[in-house]
GROMACS .gro file of C-alpha atoms in nm:
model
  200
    1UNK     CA    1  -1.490   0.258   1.896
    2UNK     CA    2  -1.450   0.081   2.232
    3UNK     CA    3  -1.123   0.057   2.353
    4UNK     CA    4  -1.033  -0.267   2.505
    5UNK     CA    5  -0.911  -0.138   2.867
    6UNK     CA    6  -0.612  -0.439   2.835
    7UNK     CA    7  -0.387  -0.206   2.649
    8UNK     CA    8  -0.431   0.092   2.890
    9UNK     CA    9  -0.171  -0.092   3.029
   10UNK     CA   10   0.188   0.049   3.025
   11UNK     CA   11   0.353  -0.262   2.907
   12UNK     CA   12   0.103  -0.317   2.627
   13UNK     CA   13   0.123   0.024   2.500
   14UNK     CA   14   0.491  -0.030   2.525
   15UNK     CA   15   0.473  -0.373   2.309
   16UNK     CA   16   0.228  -0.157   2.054
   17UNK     CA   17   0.451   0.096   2.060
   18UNK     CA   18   0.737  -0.148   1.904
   19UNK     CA   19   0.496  -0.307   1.680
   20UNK     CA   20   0.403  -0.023   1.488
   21UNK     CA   21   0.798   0.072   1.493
   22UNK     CA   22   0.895  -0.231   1.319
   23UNK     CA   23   0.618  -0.195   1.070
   24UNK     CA   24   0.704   0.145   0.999
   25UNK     CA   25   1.116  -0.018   0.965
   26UNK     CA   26   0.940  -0.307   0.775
   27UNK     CA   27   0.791  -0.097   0.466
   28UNK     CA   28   1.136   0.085   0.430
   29UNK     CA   29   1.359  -0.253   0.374
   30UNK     CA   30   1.057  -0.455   0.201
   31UNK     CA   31   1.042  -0.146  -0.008
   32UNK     CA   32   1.398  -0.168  -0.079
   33UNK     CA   33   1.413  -0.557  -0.136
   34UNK     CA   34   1.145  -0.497  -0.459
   35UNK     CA   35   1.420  -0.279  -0.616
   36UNK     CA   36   1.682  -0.580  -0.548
   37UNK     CA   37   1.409  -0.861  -0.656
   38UNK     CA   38   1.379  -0.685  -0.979
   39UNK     CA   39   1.702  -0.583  -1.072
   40UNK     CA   40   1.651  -0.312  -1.337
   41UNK     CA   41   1.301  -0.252  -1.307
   42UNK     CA   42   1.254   0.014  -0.985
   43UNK     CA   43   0.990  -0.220  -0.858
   44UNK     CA   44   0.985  -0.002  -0.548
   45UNK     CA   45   0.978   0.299  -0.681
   46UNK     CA   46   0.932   0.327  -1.075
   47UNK     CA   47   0.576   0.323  -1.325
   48UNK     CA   48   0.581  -0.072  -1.273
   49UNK     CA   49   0.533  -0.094  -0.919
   50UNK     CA   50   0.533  -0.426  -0.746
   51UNK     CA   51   0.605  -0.239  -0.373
   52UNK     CA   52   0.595  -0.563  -0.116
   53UNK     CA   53   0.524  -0.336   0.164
   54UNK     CA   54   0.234  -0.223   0.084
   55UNK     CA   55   0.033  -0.538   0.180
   56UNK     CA   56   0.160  -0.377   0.513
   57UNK     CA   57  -0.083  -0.157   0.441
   58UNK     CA   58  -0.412  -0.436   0.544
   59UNK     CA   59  -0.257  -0.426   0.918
   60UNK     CA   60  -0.426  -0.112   0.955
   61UNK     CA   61  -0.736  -0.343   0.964
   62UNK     CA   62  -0.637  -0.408   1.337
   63UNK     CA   63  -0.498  -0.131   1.511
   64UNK     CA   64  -0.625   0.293   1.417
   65UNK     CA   65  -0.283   0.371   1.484
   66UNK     CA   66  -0.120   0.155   1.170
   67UNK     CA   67  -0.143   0.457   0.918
   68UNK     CA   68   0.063   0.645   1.120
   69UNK     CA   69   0.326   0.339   1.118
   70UNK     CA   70   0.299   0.310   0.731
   71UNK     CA   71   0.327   0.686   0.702
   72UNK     CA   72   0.634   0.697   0.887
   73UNK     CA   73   0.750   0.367   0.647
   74UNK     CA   74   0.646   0.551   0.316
   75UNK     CA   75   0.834   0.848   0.441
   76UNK     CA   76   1.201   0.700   0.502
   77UNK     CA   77   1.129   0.527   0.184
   78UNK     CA   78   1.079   0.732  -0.041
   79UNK     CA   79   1.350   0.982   0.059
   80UNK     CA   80   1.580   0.688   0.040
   81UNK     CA   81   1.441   0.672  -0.285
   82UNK     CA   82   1.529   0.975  -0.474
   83UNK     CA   83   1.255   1.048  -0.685
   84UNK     CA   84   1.263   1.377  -0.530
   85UNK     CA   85   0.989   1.627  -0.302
   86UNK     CA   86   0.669   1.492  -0.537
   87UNK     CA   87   0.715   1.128  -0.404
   88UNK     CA   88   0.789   1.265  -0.057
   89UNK     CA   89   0.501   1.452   0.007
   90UNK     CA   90   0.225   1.280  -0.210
   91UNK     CA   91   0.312   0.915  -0.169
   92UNK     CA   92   0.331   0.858   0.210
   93UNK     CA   93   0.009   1.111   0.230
   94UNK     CA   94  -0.149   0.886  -0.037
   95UNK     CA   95  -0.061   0.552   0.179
   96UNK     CA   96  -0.190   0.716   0.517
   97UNK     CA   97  -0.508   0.780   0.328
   98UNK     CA   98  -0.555   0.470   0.244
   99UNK     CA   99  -0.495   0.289   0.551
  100UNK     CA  100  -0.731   0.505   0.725
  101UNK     CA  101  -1.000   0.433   0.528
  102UNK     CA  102  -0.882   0.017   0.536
  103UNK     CA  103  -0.956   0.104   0.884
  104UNK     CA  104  -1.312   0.299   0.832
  105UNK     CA  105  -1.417  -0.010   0.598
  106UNK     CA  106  -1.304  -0.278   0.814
  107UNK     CA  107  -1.618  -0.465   0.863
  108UNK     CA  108  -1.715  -0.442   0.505
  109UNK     CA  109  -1.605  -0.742   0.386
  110UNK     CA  110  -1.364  -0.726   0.101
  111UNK     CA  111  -1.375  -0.357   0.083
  112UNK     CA  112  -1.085  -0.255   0.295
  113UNK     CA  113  -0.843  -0.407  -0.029
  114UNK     CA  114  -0.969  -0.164  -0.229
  115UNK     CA  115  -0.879   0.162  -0.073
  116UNK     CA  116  -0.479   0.076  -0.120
  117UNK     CA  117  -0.561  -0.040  -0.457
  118UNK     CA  118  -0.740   0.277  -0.582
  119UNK     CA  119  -0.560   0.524  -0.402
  120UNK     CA  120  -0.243   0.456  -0.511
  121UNK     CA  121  -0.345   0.340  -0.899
  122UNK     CA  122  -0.465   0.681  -0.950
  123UNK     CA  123  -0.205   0.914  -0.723
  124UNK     CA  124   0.091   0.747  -0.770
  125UNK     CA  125   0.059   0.745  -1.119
  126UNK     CA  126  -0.051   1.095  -1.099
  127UNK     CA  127   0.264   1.245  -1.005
  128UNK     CA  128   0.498   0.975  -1.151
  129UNK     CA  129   0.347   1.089  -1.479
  130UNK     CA  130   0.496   1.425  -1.471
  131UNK     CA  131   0.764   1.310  -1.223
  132UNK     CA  132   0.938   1.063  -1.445
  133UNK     CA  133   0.854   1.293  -1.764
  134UNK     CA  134   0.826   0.893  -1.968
  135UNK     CA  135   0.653   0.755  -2.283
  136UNK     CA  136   0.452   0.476  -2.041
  137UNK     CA  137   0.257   0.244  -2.272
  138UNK     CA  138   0.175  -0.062  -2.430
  139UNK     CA  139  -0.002  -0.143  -2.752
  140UNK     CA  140  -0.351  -0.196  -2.840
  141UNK     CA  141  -0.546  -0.541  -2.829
  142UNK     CA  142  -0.816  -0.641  -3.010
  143UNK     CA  143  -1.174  -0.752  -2.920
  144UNK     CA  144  -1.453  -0.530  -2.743
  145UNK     CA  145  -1.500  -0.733  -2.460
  146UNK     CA  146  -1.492  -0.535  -2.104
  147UNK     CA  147  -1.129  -0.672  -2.065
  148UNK     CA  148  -0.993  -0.531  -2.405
  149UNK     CA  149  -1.158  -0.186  -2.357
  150UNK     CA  150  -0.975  -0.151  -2.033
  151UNK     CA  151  -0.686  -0.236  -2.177
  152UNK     CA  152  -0.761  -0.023  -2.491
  153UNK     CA  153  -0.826   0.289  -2.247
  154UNK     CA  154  -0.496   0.182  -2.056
  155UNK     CA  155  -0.333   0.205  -2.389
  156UNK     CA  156  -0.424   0.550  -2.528
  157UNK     CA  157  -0.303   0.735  -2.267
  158UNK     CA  158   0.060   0.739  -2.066
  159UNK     CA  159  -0.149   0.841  -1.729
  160UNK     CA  160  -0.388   0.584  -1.797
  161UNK     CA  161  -0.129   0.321  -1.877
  162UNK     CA  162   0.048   0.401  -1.560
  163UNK     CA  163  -0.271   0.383  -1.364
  164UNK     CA  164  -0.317   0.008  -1.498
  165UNK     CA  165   0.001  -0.058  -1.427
  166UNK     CA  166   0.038   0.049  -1.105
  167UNK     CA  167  -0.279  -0.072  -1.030
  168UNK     CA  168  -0.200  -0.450  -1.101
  169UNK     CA  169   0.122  -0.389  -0.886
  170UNK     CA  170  -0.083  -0.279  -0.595
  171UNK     CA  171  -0.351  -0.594  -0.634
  172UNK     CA  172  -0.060  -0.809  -0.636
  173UNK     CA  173   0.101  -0.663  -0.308
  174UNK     CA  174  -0.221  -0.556  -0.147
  175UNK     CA  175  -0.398  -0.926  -0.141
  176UNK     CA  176  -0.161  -1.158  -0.179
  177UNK     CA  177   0.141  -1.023   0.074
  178UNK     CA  178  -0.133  -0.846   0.259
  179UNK     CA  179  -0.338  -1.148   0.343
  180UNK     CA  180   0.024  -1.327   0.454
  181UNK     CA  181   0.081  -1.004   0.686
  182UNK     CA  182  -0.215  -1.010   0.831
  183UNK     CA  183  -0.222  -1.416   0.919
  184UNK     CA  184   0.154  -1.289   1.086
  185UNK     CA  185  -0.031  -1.031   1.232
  186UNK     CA  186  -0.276  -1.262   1.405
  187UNK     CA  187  -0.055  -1.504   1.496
  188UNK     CA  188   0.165  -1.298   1.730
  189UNK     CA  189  -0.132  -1.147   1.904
  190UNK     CA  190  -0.090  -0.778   1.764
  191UNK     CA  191  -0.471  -0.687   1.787
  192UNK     CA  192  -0.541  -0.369   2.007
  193UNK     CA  193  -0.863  -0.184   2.043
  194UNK     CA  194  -1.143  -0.207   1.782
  195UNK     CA  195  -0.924  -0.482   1.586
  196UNK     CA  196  -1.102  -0.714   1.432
  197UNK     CA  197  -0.920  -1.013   1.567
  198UNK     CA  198  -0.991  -1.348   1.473
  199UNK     CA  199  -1.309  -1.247   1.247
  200UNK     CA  200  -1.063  -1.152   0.941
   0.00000   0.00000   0.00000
C-alpha cells in the first residue's frame, strides 16, 4: 500500500484522527437507535438483528485504520448492552475481522459486502445461541426449490435459524445503510491512503 504523503501532515492526521472518533461514537448511538426503532424487538442487540451501524462497517473500504474505529464502536456498545462478557469479547472481535478483510477485498468488486455479512451471520449467532439460551425458529415451507431448502435448513435448527436471521439483518444494514455511509463518506473528503476514492 502506498501512502499518499498528504496525510503525513499533522493537521490531516489530526482531522483522521476525529473521523475515525466519531465513527467509533457513531456505531454506539446508531446501535442504540435500532433498539428505540424497534421497540420490543432488541434490534441492536437480540437473535433479530437489524444493527444500523454496521453499514459503518463498508467505511473500512477507505481508510486501514476503520476496524480499529468500529472495534472501539462495537466495544462501548455492547457493554452498554448487557448481554454480558460473550458479546463483549466475540462481537467487536467478530466486527474488526470483518472490516479488515472489507479492507483486504476492496478492489474486488462486490466482495467487500460479504465479509460483514458472513462473519457476523455465523458468530453472532454462534454465541447468541447459547447466550440467550432461546427456542429461535420458524416453521417449515414447502417446495424444493433452492429458496425453500434454505429456509427448510434455517428451520430445523435454532443455530441455523439464528444464522438466517441474523444474516438478513446484516444484508439489510450492510448494503443498504452501508452504501448511504459510504456516499457520506465521499462526500466530505474522508479518503486517506490506499482509499479507494471516487472508484467505489
Amino acid at each position: 500500500m502506498q501512502e499518499n504523503p498528504l496525510w503525513r501532515s499533522p493537521d490531516l492526521q489530526a482531522q483522521r484522527l476525529s473521523r475515525l472518533s466519531l465513527v467509533a461514537a457513531l456505531y454506539v448511538v446508531l446501535t442504540y437507535l435500532a433498539n428505540i426503532l424497534g421497540p420490543g424487538l432488541n434490534l441492536g442487540y437480540g437473535p433479530i438483528q437489524i444493527r444500523i451501524s454496521e453499514g459503518l462497517t463498508m467505511l473500512a473500504l477507505f481508510d486501514p485504520l476503520m476496524p480499529l474505529a468500529l472495534y472501539a464502536g462495537c466495544l462501548m456498545a455492547n457493554v452498554i448492552g448487557g448481554l454480558g462478557l460473550p458479546d463483549i469479547i466475540f462481537g467487536p472481535l467478530l466486527t474488526v475481522a470483518a472490516g479488515y478483510a472489507t479492507w483486504l477485498t476492496r478492489r474486488i468488486p462486490a466482495l467487500p459486502f460479504v465479509p460483514p455479512i458472513l462473519f457476523n451471520a455465523l458468530g453472532v449467532a454462534g454465541y447468541l445461541y447459547f447466550l440467550l439460551g432461546i427456542n429461535f425458529g420458524f416453521a417449515p415451507v414447502s417446495g424444493t426449490g433452492p429458496f425453500a431448502l434454505i429456509l427448510n435448513l434455517a428451520a430445523s435448527h435454532p443455530y441455523w435459524a439464528m444464522v438466517f436471521s441474523i444474516g438478513i439483518g446484516q444484508t439489510i444494514s450492510v448494503v443498504f445503510f452501508g452504501l448511504i455511509f459510504m456516499k457520506i463518506w465521499k462526500r466530505s473528503g474522508g479518503i486517506p491512503e490506499g482509499g479507494l476514492g471516487n472508484r467505489v
